[in-house]
Amino acid sequence: MNLLLMGPPGAGKGTQSKRLEGVFGLVQLSTGDMLRAAVKSGSELGQKAQAIMERGDLVPDDLIIDMISARIEEPDCANGFILDGFPRTVPQAEALAVMLAEKGGKLDHVIELAVDDEAMVQRITGRYTCAGCGQGYHDEFEKPAKEGVCDKCGGTEFTRRADDTEDTVRNRLNAYHEQTAPILAYYKEQGVLKDVDGMADIDAVTDQLKGVIGGA
Ligand code: AP5
């Protein structure tokens, strides 16, 4: 089974993908995480992407399509995956359709997390991540059980993303509405688009997603 979670920055794509991975035995494919790893490694891709990401603009389609088409050929994707942050433009969506057709696969569910933009600024500027294992938290909405200690790995170092500032978030929201939202119409025409209320609390969103996907 292949899933695609859609929604603007802060909608909960990463949070929910990580939860659904375990439930459905799928692998999360986050193009944002892949790009941040490339930036950290100093690779050619990372060098090209860094300034673009810090502005909150989209990385060129050709770089993204090459990156994801190599990734879905890896063995851990054989049972299916959850796309988080890709596709983000109509050309990316069209390239994905070709990649899936070549593998004899398809998107089983495309689910939009429907949210309000203003709330996304609050979500993003409060977000932080365990430096050890990558577990995501929020200053207000998802705190570790013991303050300053990661629930998952016990780590005590945390990081915040360079693009999680208010100005950059607003630019990322604009990029979403101008370049990514048109994909919703593309999937609606194909009859695969569903939506859930992304403004509900985190557990309630997970329950809605399980209900839409079914079989869990
Ligand atoms: P990317 O990493 O994909 O960022 P994004 O789309 O902006 O999404 P986020 O990770 O910010 O949000 P999310 O929906 O995953 O929210 P999360 O679950 O963390 O992309 C970064 C950059 O890389 C882009 O700007 C672009 O430059 C580049 N890029 C990536 N892919 C690309 C592509 N395909 N093409 C071109 N360029 C690309 O939740 C946010 C916070 O809210 C967390 O703290 C969480 O705890 C909290 N939260 C989540 N759900 C709830 C809830 N229901 N209630 C309360 N709090 C909640």
Coordinates of N, CA and C and ligand atoms in Angstrom, one line a residue:
M1 N 0.9 -1.2 0.0 CA 0.0 0.0 0.0 C 0.9 1.2 0.0
N2 N 0.5 2.2 -0.8 CA 1.3 3.5 -0.9 C 0.3 4.6 -0.5
L3 N 0.8 5.5 0.4 CA -0.1 6.6 0.9 C 0.6 7.9 0.6
L4 N -0.2 8.9 0.4 CA 0.4 10.3 0.3 C -0.4 11.2 1.3
L5 N 0.4 11.8 2.2 CA -0.3 12.8 3.1 C 0.1 14.2 2.6
M6 N -1.0 15.0 2.4 CA -0.9 16.3 1.9 C -1.3 17.3 2.9
G7 N -0.7 18.5 2.8 CA -1.1 19.6 3.8 C 0.0 20.6 3.9
P8 N -0.3 21.8 4.3 CA 0.7 22.9 4.4 C 1.7 22.6 5.5
P9 N 2.8 23.4 5.5 CA 3.8 23.2 6.6 C 3.1 23.3 8.0
G10 N 3.4 22.3 8.8 CA 2.8 22.2 10.1 C 1.5 21.5 10.2
A11 N 1.0 21.0 9.1 CA -0.3 20.3 9.1 C -0.2 19.0 9.9
G12 N 1.0 18.4 10.1 CA 1.1 17.2 10.8 C 1.5 16.0 10.0
K13 N 2.0 16.3 8.8 CA 2.4 15.2 7.8 C 3.5 14.3 8.5
G14 N 4.5 14.9 9.0 CA 5.6 14.2 9.6 C 5.2 13.4 10.9
T15 N 4.4 14.1 11.7 CA 4.0 13.5 13.0 C 3.1 12.3 12.7
Q16 N 2.2 12.4 11.8 CA 1.3 11.3 11.5 C 1.9 10.2 10.7
S17 N 2.9 10.6 9.8 CA 3.5 9.5 9.0 C 4.3 8.6 9.9
K18 N 5.0 9.2 10.9 CA 5.8 8.4 11.8 C 4.9 7.4 12.6
R19 N 3.7 7.9 13.0 CA 2.7 7.0 13.7 C 2.2 5.9 12.8
L20 N 1.9 6.3 11.5 CA 1.3 5.3 10.6 C 2.3 4.2 10.1
E21 N 3.6 4.6 10.1 CA 4.6 3.6 9.7 C 4.5 2.3 10.5
G22 N 4.4 2.4 11.8 CA 4.3 1.2 12.7 C 3.0 0.5 12.5
V23 N 1.9 1.3 12.4 CA 0.6 0.7 12.3 C 0.4 -0.2 11.0
F24 N 0.9 0.4 9.9 CA 0.7 -0.3 8.6 C 1.9 -1.0 8.0
G25 N 3.1 -0.9 8.7 CA 4.3 -1.6 8.2 C 4.8 -0.9 6.9
L26 N 4.7 0.4 6.9 CA 5.1 1.2 5.7 C 6.3 2.0 6.1
V27 N 7.1 2.5 5.1 CA 8.2 3.4 5.4 C 7.9 4.8 5.0
Q28 N 8.2 5.8 5.9 CA 8.0 7.2 5.7 C 9.0 7.7 4.7
L29 N 8.6 8.4 3.7 CA 9.6 9.0 2.8 C 9.3 10.5 2.8
S30 N 10.1 11.2 3.6 CA 10.0 12.7 3.7 C 11.1 13.3 2.9
T31 N 10.7 14.0 1.9 CA 11.7 14.7 1.0 C 12.4 15.8 1.8
G32 N 11.7 16.4 2.8 CA 12.3 17.5 3.6 C 13.4 16.8 4.5
D33 N 13.2 15.7 5.1 CA 14.2 15.0 5.9 C 15.4 14.6 5.0
M34 N 15.1 14.1 3.8 CA 16.2 13.7 2.9 C 17.1 14.9 2.5
L35 N 16.4 16.0 2.2 CA 17.1 17.2 1.9 C 18.0 17.7 3.0
R36 N 17.4 17.7 4.2 CA 18.2 18.1 5.4 C 19.4 17.2 5.7
A37 N 19.2 15.9 5.4 CA 20.4 15.0 5.5 C 21.4 15.4 4.5
A38 N 21.0 15.7 3.3 CA 21.9 16.1 2.2 C 22.7 17.4 2.6
V39 N 21.9 18.4 3.2 CA 22.6 19.6 3.6 C 23.6 19.3 4.6
K40 N 23.3 18.4 5.6 CA 24.2 18.1 6.7 C 25.4 17.4 6.2
S41 N 25.3 16.6 5.2 CA 26.4 15.8 4.6 C 27.3 16.7 3.7
G42 N 26.8 17.8 3.3 CA 27.6 18.7 2.4 C 27.6 18.2 1.0
S43 N 26.7 17.3 0.6 CA 26.7 16.7 -0.8 C 26.4 17.9 -1.8
E44 N 26.6 17.5 -3.0 CA 26.3 18.5 -4.1 C 24.8 18.9 -4.0
L45 N 23.9 17.9 -3.8 CA 22.5 18.2 -3.7 C 22.2 19.2 -2.5
G46 N 22.9 18.8 -1.4 CA 22.7 19.6 -0.2 C 23.2 21.1 -0.4
Q47 N 24.3 21.2 -1.1 CA 24.8 22.6 -1.3 C 23.8 23.4 -2.2
K48 N 23.2 22.7 -3.2 CA 22.2 23.4 -4.0 C 21.0 23.8 -3.3
A49 N 20.6 22.9 -2.3 CA 19.3 23.0 -1.7 C 19.3 24.0 -0.5
Q50 N 20.4 24.1 0.2 CA 20.4 24.8 1.5 C 19.8 26.2 1.5
A51 N 20.3 27.1 0.6 CA 19.8 28.5 0.7 C 18.3 28.5 0.3
I52 N 17.9 27.6 -0.7 CA 16.5 27.6 -1.1 C 15.6 27.2 0.0
M53 N 16.0 26.2 0.8 CA 15.2 25.8 1.9 C 15.2 26.8 3.0
E54 N 16.3 27.5 3.3 CA 16.3 28.5 4.3 C 15.4 29.7 4.0
R55 N 15.2 29.9 2.7 CA 14.2 31.0 2.2 C 12.8 30.5 2.3
G56 N 12.6 29.2 2.3 CA 11.2 28.6 2.3 C 10.7 28.5 0.9
D57 N 11.6 28.5 -0.1 CA 11.2 28.3 -1.5 C 11.3 26.8 -1.8
L58 N 10.8 26.4 -3.0 CA 10.8 24.9 -3.3 C 12.1 24.7 -4.1
V59 N 12.7 23.5 -3.8 CA 13.9 23.0 -4.5 C 13.5 22.6 -5.9
P60 N 14.3 22.8 -7.0 CA 13.9 22.5 -8.3 C 13.4 21.0 -8.5
D61 N 12.4 20.9 -9.3 CA 11.7 19.6 -9.6 C 12.7 18.5 -9.9
D62 N 13.7 18.8 -10.9 CA 14.5 17.8 -11.4 C 15.4 17.1 -10.2
L63 N 15.8 18.0 -9.3 CA 16.6 17.5 -8.2 C 15.8 16.5 -7.3
I64 N 14.6 17.0 -7.0 CA 13.7 16.2 -6.2 C 13.3 14.9 -6.8
I65 N 12.9 15.0 -8.1 CA 12.5 13.7 -8.8 C 13.6 12.7 -8.8
D66 N 14.8 13.1 -9.1 CA 16.0 12.2 -9.1 C 16.1 11.6 -7.7
M67 N 16.0 12.4 -6.7 CA 16.2 11.9 -5.3 C 15.2 10.9 -4.9
I68 N 13.9 11.2 -5.2 CA 12.8 10.2 -4.8 C 12.8 9.0 -5.6
S69 N 13.1 9.1 -6.9 CA 13.0 7.9 -7.8 C 14.1 6.9 -7.4
A70 N 15.3 7.4 -6.9 CA 16.3 6.5 -6.4 C 15.9 5.9 -5.1
R71 N 15.2 6.7 -4.3 CA 14.8 6.2 -2.9 C 13.8 5.1 -3.0
I72 N 12.8 5.2 -3.9 CA 11.7 4.2 -3.9 C 12.2 2.9 -4.5
E73 N 13.4 2.8 -5.1 CA 13.9 1.6 -5.5 C 14.6 0.8 -4.4
E74 N 14.8 1.4 -3.2 CA 15.5 0.7 -2.2 C 14.6 -0.4 -1.6
P75 N 15.2 -1.5 -1.0 CA 14.4 -2.7 -0.6 C 13.4 -2.4 0.4
D76 N 13.6 -1.4 1.3 CA 12.6 -1.2 2.4 C 11.3 -0.6 1.9
C77 N 11.3 -0.1 0.6 CA 10.1 0.4 0.1 C 9.2 -0.6 -0.6
A78 N 9.7 -1.9 -0.6 CA 9.0 -2.9 -1.3 C 7.5 -3.1 -0.8
N79 N 7.3 -3.0 0.5 CA 6.0 -3.2 1.1 C 5.1 -2.0 1.0
G80 N 5.6 -0.9 0.5 CA 4.8 0.3 0.4 C 5.4 1.4 1.3
F81 N 4.9 2.7 1.0 CA 5.5 3.8 1.7 C 4.5 4.9 1.9
I82 N 4.9 5.9 2.8 CA 4.0 7.0 3.1 C 4.8 8.2 2.6
L83 N 4.3 8.9 1.6 CA 5.0 10.1 1.0 C 4.6 11.3 1.9
D84 N 5.6 12.0 2.3 CA 5.4 13.2 3.2 C 6.3 14.3 2.6
G85 N 5.6 15.3 1.9 CA 6.3 16.4 1.4 C 6.6 16.3 -0.1
F86 N 6.2 15.2 -0.7 CA 6.4 14.9 -2.2 C 5.1 14.2 -2.6
P87 N 4.5 14.6 -3.8 CA 4.9 15.6 -4.7 C 4.4 17.0 -4.2
R88 N 5.1 18.1 -4.7 CA 4.8 19.4 -4.2 C 4.4 20.3 -5.4
T89 N 4.5 19.8 -6.6 CA 4.2 20.6 -7.8 C 3.5 19.6 -8.8
V90 N 2.8 20.2 -9.7 CA 2.1 19.3 -10.7 C 3.2 18.4 -11.5
P91 N 4.3 19.0 -11.9 CA 5.3 18.2 -12.6 C 5.8 17.0 -11.7
Q92 N 5.9 17.3 -10.4 CA 6.4 16.2 -9.5 C 5.3 15.1 -9.4
A93 N 4.0 15.5 -9.4 CA 2.9 14.6 -9.3 C 2.9 13.7 -10.6
E94 N 3.1 14.4 -11.7 CA 3.1 13.6 -13.0 C 4.3 12.6 -13.0
A95 N 5.5 13.1 -12.5 CA 6.6 12.2 -12.5 C 6.4 11.0 -11.6
L96 N 5.7 11.3 -10.4 CA 5.4 10.2 -9.5 C 4.5 9.1 -10.2
A97 N 3.5 9.6 -10.9 CA 2.6 8.7 -11.6 C 3.4 7.8 -12.5
V98 N 4.4 8.3 -13.2 CA 5.2 7.5 -14.2 C 6.0 6.5 -13.4
M99 N 6.6 7.0 -12.3 CA 7.5 6.0 -11.5 C 6.6 4.9 -10.9
L100 N 5.4 5.2 -10.4 CA 4.6 4.1 -9.8 C 4.1 3.2 -10.9
A101 N 3.8 3.7 -12.1 CA 3.3 2.9 -13.2 C 4.4 1.9 -13.6
E102 N 5.6 2.4 -13.6 CA 6.8 1.5 -14.0 C 7.0 0.4 -13.1
K103 N 6.6 0.6 -11.8 CA 6.8 -0.4 -10.8 C 5.5 -1.3 -10.7
G104 N 4.5 -0.9 -11.4 CA 3.2 -1.7 -11.3 C 2.4 -1.3 -10.1
G105 N 2.7 -0.1 -9.5 CA 2.1 0.3 -8.3 C 1.2 1.5 -8.5
K106 N 0.6 2.0 -7.4 CA -0.3 3.2 -7.5 C -0.4 3.8 -6.1
L107 N -1.0 5.0 -6.1 CA -1.3 5.6 -4.8 C -2.6 5.1 -4.3
D108 N -2.6 4.4 -3.1 CA -3.9 3.8 -2.7 C -4.8 4.9 -2.0
H109 N -4.1 5.8 -1.3 CA -4.9 6.9 -0.6 C -4.1 8.2 -0.7
V110 N -4.7 9.2 -1.1 CA -4.1 10.6 -1.0 C -5.0 11.3 0.0
I111 N -4.4 11.7 1.2 CA -5.2 12.3 2.2 C -4.7 13.7 2.6
E112 N -5.6 14.6 2.5 CA -5.3 16.0 2.8 C -5.6 16.2 4.3
L113 N -4.6 16.8 5.0 CA -4.8 17.2 6.4 C -5.3 18.7 6.3
A114 N -6.6 18.9 6.6 CA -7.2 20.2 6.4 C -7.0 21.0 7.6
V115 N -6.3 22.2 7.5 CA -5.9 23.0 8.6 C -6.0 24.5 8.3
D116 N -6.0 25.4 9.4 CA -6.0 26.8 9.2 C -4.5 27.3 9.2
D117 N -4.2 28.2 8.3 CA -2.9 28.7 8.1 C -2.3 29.4 9.4
E118 N -3.1 30.2 10.1 CA -2.6 30.9 11.2 C -2.1 30.0 12.3
A119 N -2.9 28.9 12.5 CA -2.5 27.9 13.5 C -1.1 27.2 13.2
M120 N -0.9 27.2 11.9 CA 0.4 26.5 11.4 C 1.6 27.3 11.9
V121 N 1.5 28.6 11.9 CA 2.7 29.4 12.4 C 3.0 29.0 13.8
Q122 N 2.0 28.9 14.6 CA 2.2 28.6 16.0 C 2.8 27.2 16.2
R123 N 2.2 26.2 15.4 CA 2.8 24.9 15.4 C 4.2 24.8 15.0
I124 N 4.6 25.5 13.9 CA 5.9 25.4 13.4 C 7.0 26.1 14.3
T125 N 6.6 27.3 14.8 CA 7.6 28.0 15.6 C 7.8 27.3 17.0
G126 N 6.9 26.4 17.4 CA 7.0 25.7 18.7 C 7.6 24.3 18.5
R127 N 8.0 23.9 17.3 CA 8.4 22.6 17.0 C 9.9 22.4 17.4
Y128 N 10.2 21.2 18.0 CA 11.6 20.9 18.1 C 11.8 19.3 18.0
T129 N 13.0 18.9 17.9 CA 13.3 17.5 17.6 C 14.4 17.0 18.4
C130 N 14.3 15.7 18.8 CA 15.5 15.1 19.5 C 16.7 15.0 18.6
A131 N 17.8 15.5 19.0 CA 19.0 15.4 18.2 C 19.5 14.0 18.0
G132 N 19.2 13.1 18.9 CA 19.6 11.7 18.9 C 18.8 10.8 17.9
C133 N 17.5 10.9 18.1 CA 16.7 9.9 17.3 C 15.7 10.6 16.3
G134 N 15.6 11.9 16.4 CA 14.7 12.6 15.4 C 13.3 12.7 15.9
Q135 N 12.9 12.1 17.1 CA 11.5 12.2 17.6 C 11.1 13.7 17.7
G136 N 9.9 14.0 17.1 CA 9.4 15.4 17.1 C 8.6 15.7 18.3
Y137 N 8.7 17.0 18.8 CA 8.0 17.5 19.9 C 7.5 18.9 19.6
H138 N 6.7 19.4 20.5 CA 6.2 20.8 20.4 C 6.1 21.4 21.8
D139 N 6.5 22.7 21.9 CA 6.6 23.4 23.2 C 5.3 23.3 24.0
E140 N 4.2 23.2 23.2 CA 2.9 23.2 23.9 C 2.1 22.0 23.6
F141 N 2.1 21.5 22.4 CA 1.1 20.4 22.0 C 1.7 19.0 22.1
E142 N 3.0 18.8 22.2 CA 3.5 17.4 22.3 C 4.8 17.5 23.1
K143 N 4.7 17.5 24.4 CA 5.9 17.6 25.2 C 6.3 16.2 25.6
P144 N 7.7 16.0 25.9 CA 8.1 14.7 26.4 C 7.5 14.5 27.8
A145 N 7.4 13.3 28.2 CA 6.8 13.0 29.5 C 7.6 13.7 30.6
K146 N 9.0 13.6 30.5 CA 9.9 14.3 31.5 C 10.6 15.4 30.7
E147 N 10.4 16.6 31.2 CA 10.9 17.8 30.5 C 12.4 17.6 30.2
G148 N 12.8 17.9 29.0 CA 14.2 17.9 28.6 C 14.8 16.5 28.3
V149 N 13.9 15.4 28.4 CA 14.4 14.1 28.1 C 13.5 13.4 27.0
C150 N 14.1 12.9 26.0 CA 13.4 12.3 24.9 C 12.7 11.0 25.4
D151 N 11.4 10.9 25.1 CA 10.6 9.7 25.5 C 11.1 8.5 24.8
K152 N 11.6 8.7 23.6 CA 12.0 7.5 22.7 C 13.4 7.0 23.0
C153 N 14.4 7.9 23.1 CA 15.7 7.4 23.3 C 16.4 7.9 24.5
G154 N 15.8 8.7 25.3 CA 16.4 9.2 26.6 C 17.4 10.3 26.3
G155 N 17.5 10.8 25.1 CA 18.5 11.8 24.7 C 18.1 13.2 25.4
T156 N 19.1 14.0 25.6 CA 18.8 15.3 26.3 C 19.1 16.5 25.4
E157 N 19.6 16.2 24.1 CA 19.9 17.3 23.2 C 18.7 17.4 22.2
F158 N 18.3 18.6 21.9 CA 17.2 18.9 21.0 C 17.6 20.0 20.0
T159 N 17.0 19.9 18.8 CA 17.3 20.9 17.8 C 16.0 21.5 17.2
R160 N 16.2 22.7 16.6 CA 15.1 23.4 15.9 C 15.6 23.6 14.5
R161 N 14.6 23.5 13.5 CA 15.0 23.7 12.1 C 15.3 25.1 11.8
A162 N 16.3 25.3 10.9 CA 16.7 26.7 10.4 C 15.5 27.4 9.7
D163 N 14.6 26.6 9.1 CA 13.5 27.3 8.4 C 12.2 27.4 9.2
D164 N 12.3 27.2 10.5 CA 11.1 27.3 11.4 C 11.0 28.6 12.0
T165 N 11.3 29.7 11.3 CA 11.1 31.1 11.8 C 9.7 31.6 11.2
E166 N 9.2 32.6 11.9 CA 7.9 33.0 11.4 C 7.9 33.5 10.0
D167 N 8.9 34.3 9.6 CA 9.0 34.8 8.2 C 9.0 33.7 7.2
T168 N 9.9 32.7 7.5 CA 10.1 31.6 6.5 C 8.8 30.8 6.5
V169 N 8.2 30.6 7.6 CA 6.9 29.8 7.6 C 5.9 30.5 6.7
R170 N 5.8 31.8 6.8 CA 4.8 32.5 5.9 C 5.2 32.3 4.4
N171 N 6.5 32.3 4.1 CA 6.9 32.1 2.7 C 6.6 30.6 2.3
R172 N 6.8 29.7 3.2 CA 6.5 28.3 2.9 C 5.0 28.1 2.7
L173 N 4.2 28.8 3.5 CA 2.7 28.7 3.3 C 2.3 29.2 1.9
N174 N 2.9 30.4 1.5 CA 2.6 30.9 0.2 C 3.0 29.9 -0.9
A175 N 4.2 29.3 -0.7 CA 4.7 28.3 -1.7 C 3.6 27.2 -1.8
Y176 N 3.1 26.8 -0.6 CA 2.1 25.7 -0.6 C 0.9 26.1 -1.4
H177 N 0.4 27.3 -1.1 CA -0.9 27.6 -1.8 C -0.7 27.9 -3.3
E178 N 0.4 28.4 -3.7 CA 0.6 28.7 -5.1 C 1.1 27.5 -5.9
Q179 N 2.0 26.7 -5.4 CA 2.6 25.6 -6.2 C 2.1 24.2 -5.8
T180 N 1.7 24.0 -4.6 CA 1.3 22.6 -4.1 C -0.2 22.4 -4.1
A181 N -1.0 23.4 -3.7 CA -2.4 23.2 -3.6 C -3.0 22.7 -5.0
P182 N -2.5 23.2 -6.1 CA -3.1 22.7 -7.4 C -3.1 21.2 -7.6
I183 N -2.2 20.5 -6.8 CA -2.1 19.1 -6.9 C -3.4 18.4 -6.4
L184 N -4.0 19.1 -5.4 CA -5.3 18.6 -4.8 C -6.3 18.4 -5.9
A185 N -6.4 19.3 -6.8 CA -7.4 19.2 -7.9 C -7.0 18.0 -8.8
Y186 N -5.7 17.9 -9.0 CA -5.2 16.8 -9.9 C -5.6 15.4 -9.3
Y187 N -5.5 15.2 -7.9 CA -5.9 14.0 -7.3 C -7.4 13.9 -7.2
K188 N -8.1 15.0 -7.0 CA -9.5 15.0 -6.9 C -10.1 14.4 -8.2
E189 N -9.6 14.9 -9.3 CA -10.1 14.5 -10.7 C -9.9 12.9 -10.8
Q190 N -8.8 12.4 -10.2 CA -8.6 11.0 -10.3 C -9.4 10.2 -9.3
G191 N -10.1 10.9 -8.4 CA -11.1 10.2 -7.4 C -10.4 9.6 -6.3
V192 N -9.1 9.9 -6.0 CA -8.4 9.3 -4.9 C -8.2 10.2 -3.6
L193 N -8.7 11.5 -3.8 CA -8.4 12.4 -2.7 C -9.5 12.3 -1.6
K194 N -9.0 12.2 -0.3 CA -9.9 12.3 0.9 C -9.3 13.3 1.8
D195 N -10.1 13.8 2.8 CA -9.5 14.7 3.7 C -9.9 14.4 5.1
V196 N -9.1 14.8 6.1 CA -9.4 14.6 7.5 C -9.2 16.0 8.2
D197 N -9.8 16.1 9.4 CA -9.7 17.4 10.1 C -8.3 17.4 10.8
G198 N -7.4 18.2 10.2 CA -6.0 18.3 10.8 C -6.0 19.2 12.0
M199 N -7.1 19.9 12.3 CA -7.1 20.8 13.5 C -7.4 20.0 14.8
A200 N -7.9 18.8 14.6 CA -8.2 18.0 15.8 C -6.8 17.7 16.6
D201 N -6.9 17.1 17.8 CA -5.7 16.9 18.5 C -4.9 15.7 17.8
I202 N -3.7 15.5 18.2 CA -2.8 14.6 17.4 C -3.4 13.2 17.4
D203 N -3.8 12.7 18.6 CA -4.4 11.3 18.6 C -5.6 11.2 17.8
A204 N -6.5 12.2 17.8 CA -7.7 12.2 17.1 C -7.5 12.2 15.6
V205 N -6.4 12.9 15.1 CA -6.1 12.9 13.7 C -5.6 11.5 13.3
T206 N -4.8 10.9 14.2 CA -4.3 9.5 13.9 C -5.5 8.5 13.7
D207 N -6.5 8.7 14.6 CA -7.7 7.8 14.6 C -8.5 8.0 13.3
Q208 N -8.6 9.3 12.9 CA -9.3 9.6 11.6 C -8.6 9.0 10.4
L209 N -7.2 9.1 10.4 CA -6.4 8.5 9.3 C -6.6 7.0 9.3
K210 N -6.6 6.4 10.4 CA -6.7 4.9 10.5 C -8.1 4.5 9.9
G211 N -9.1 5.3 10.2 CA -10.4 5.1 9.7 C -10.5 5.2 8.2
V212 N -9.8 6.2 7.7 CA -9.9 6.4 6.2 C -9.1 5.3 5.5
I213 N -7.9 4.9 6.1 CA -7.1 3.9 5.4 C -7.7 2.5 5.6
G214 N -8.2 2.3 6.8 CA -8.8 1.0 7.0 C -7.9 -0.1 7.3
G215 N -8.4 -1.2 7.8 CA -7.6 -2.4 7.9 C -6.6 -2.5 9.1
A216 N -6.6 -1.4 9.9 CA -5.7 -1.4 11.1 C -6.4 -1.8 12.4
Ligands
AP5_1 P1 9.4 19.8 4.7 O1 10.4 19.2 5.7 O2 8.6 18.8 3.9 O3 8.5 20.8 5.5 P2 7.0 21.2 5.3 O4 6.1 20.7 4.2 O5 7.1 22.7 5.5 O6 6.3 20.5 6.5 P3 6.7 20.4 7.9 O7 7.7 19.4 8.2 O8 7.1 21.8 8.4 O9 5.3 20.1 8.6 P4 4.5 18.8 8.9 O10 3.2 18.8 8.2 O11 5.4 17.6 8.7 O12 4.3 19.1 10.4 P5 4.7 18.3 11.7 O13 4.1 16.9 11.8 O14 6.2 18.4 11.9 O15 10.1 20.7 3.6 C1 11.1 21.7 4.0 C2 11.7 22.3 2.8 O16 12.3 21.4 2.0 C3 10.6 23.0 1.9 O17 10.3 24.3 2.3 C4 11.4 23.0 0.5 O18 12.4 24.0 0.5 C5 12.1 21.7 0.6 N1 11.3 20.6 0.0 C6 10.9 19.4 0.6 N2 10.2 18.6 -0.3 C7 10.2 19.3 -1.5 C8 9.7 19.0 -2.7 N3 8.9 17.8 -2.9 N4 9.8 19.8 -3.7 C9 10.6 21.0 -3.6 N5 11.1 21.3 -2.4 C10 10.9 20.5 -1.3 O19 4.0 19.2 12.9 C11 4.4 20.5 13.1 C12 4.4 20.7 14.7 O20 3.0 20.7 15.1 C13 5.1 19.6 15.5 O21 5.7 20.2 16.6 C14 3.9 18.7 16.0 O22 4.2 18.2 17.3 C15 2.7 19.7 16.0 N6 1.5 19.1 15.6 C16 1.3 18.2 14.6 N7 0.0 17.9 14.5 C17 -0.7 18.6 15.5 C18 -2.0 18.7 15.9 N8 -3.0 17.9 15.3 N9 -2.3 19.5 16.9 C19 -1.3 20.2 17.6 N10 0.0 20.2 17.2 C20 0.3 19.4 16.2

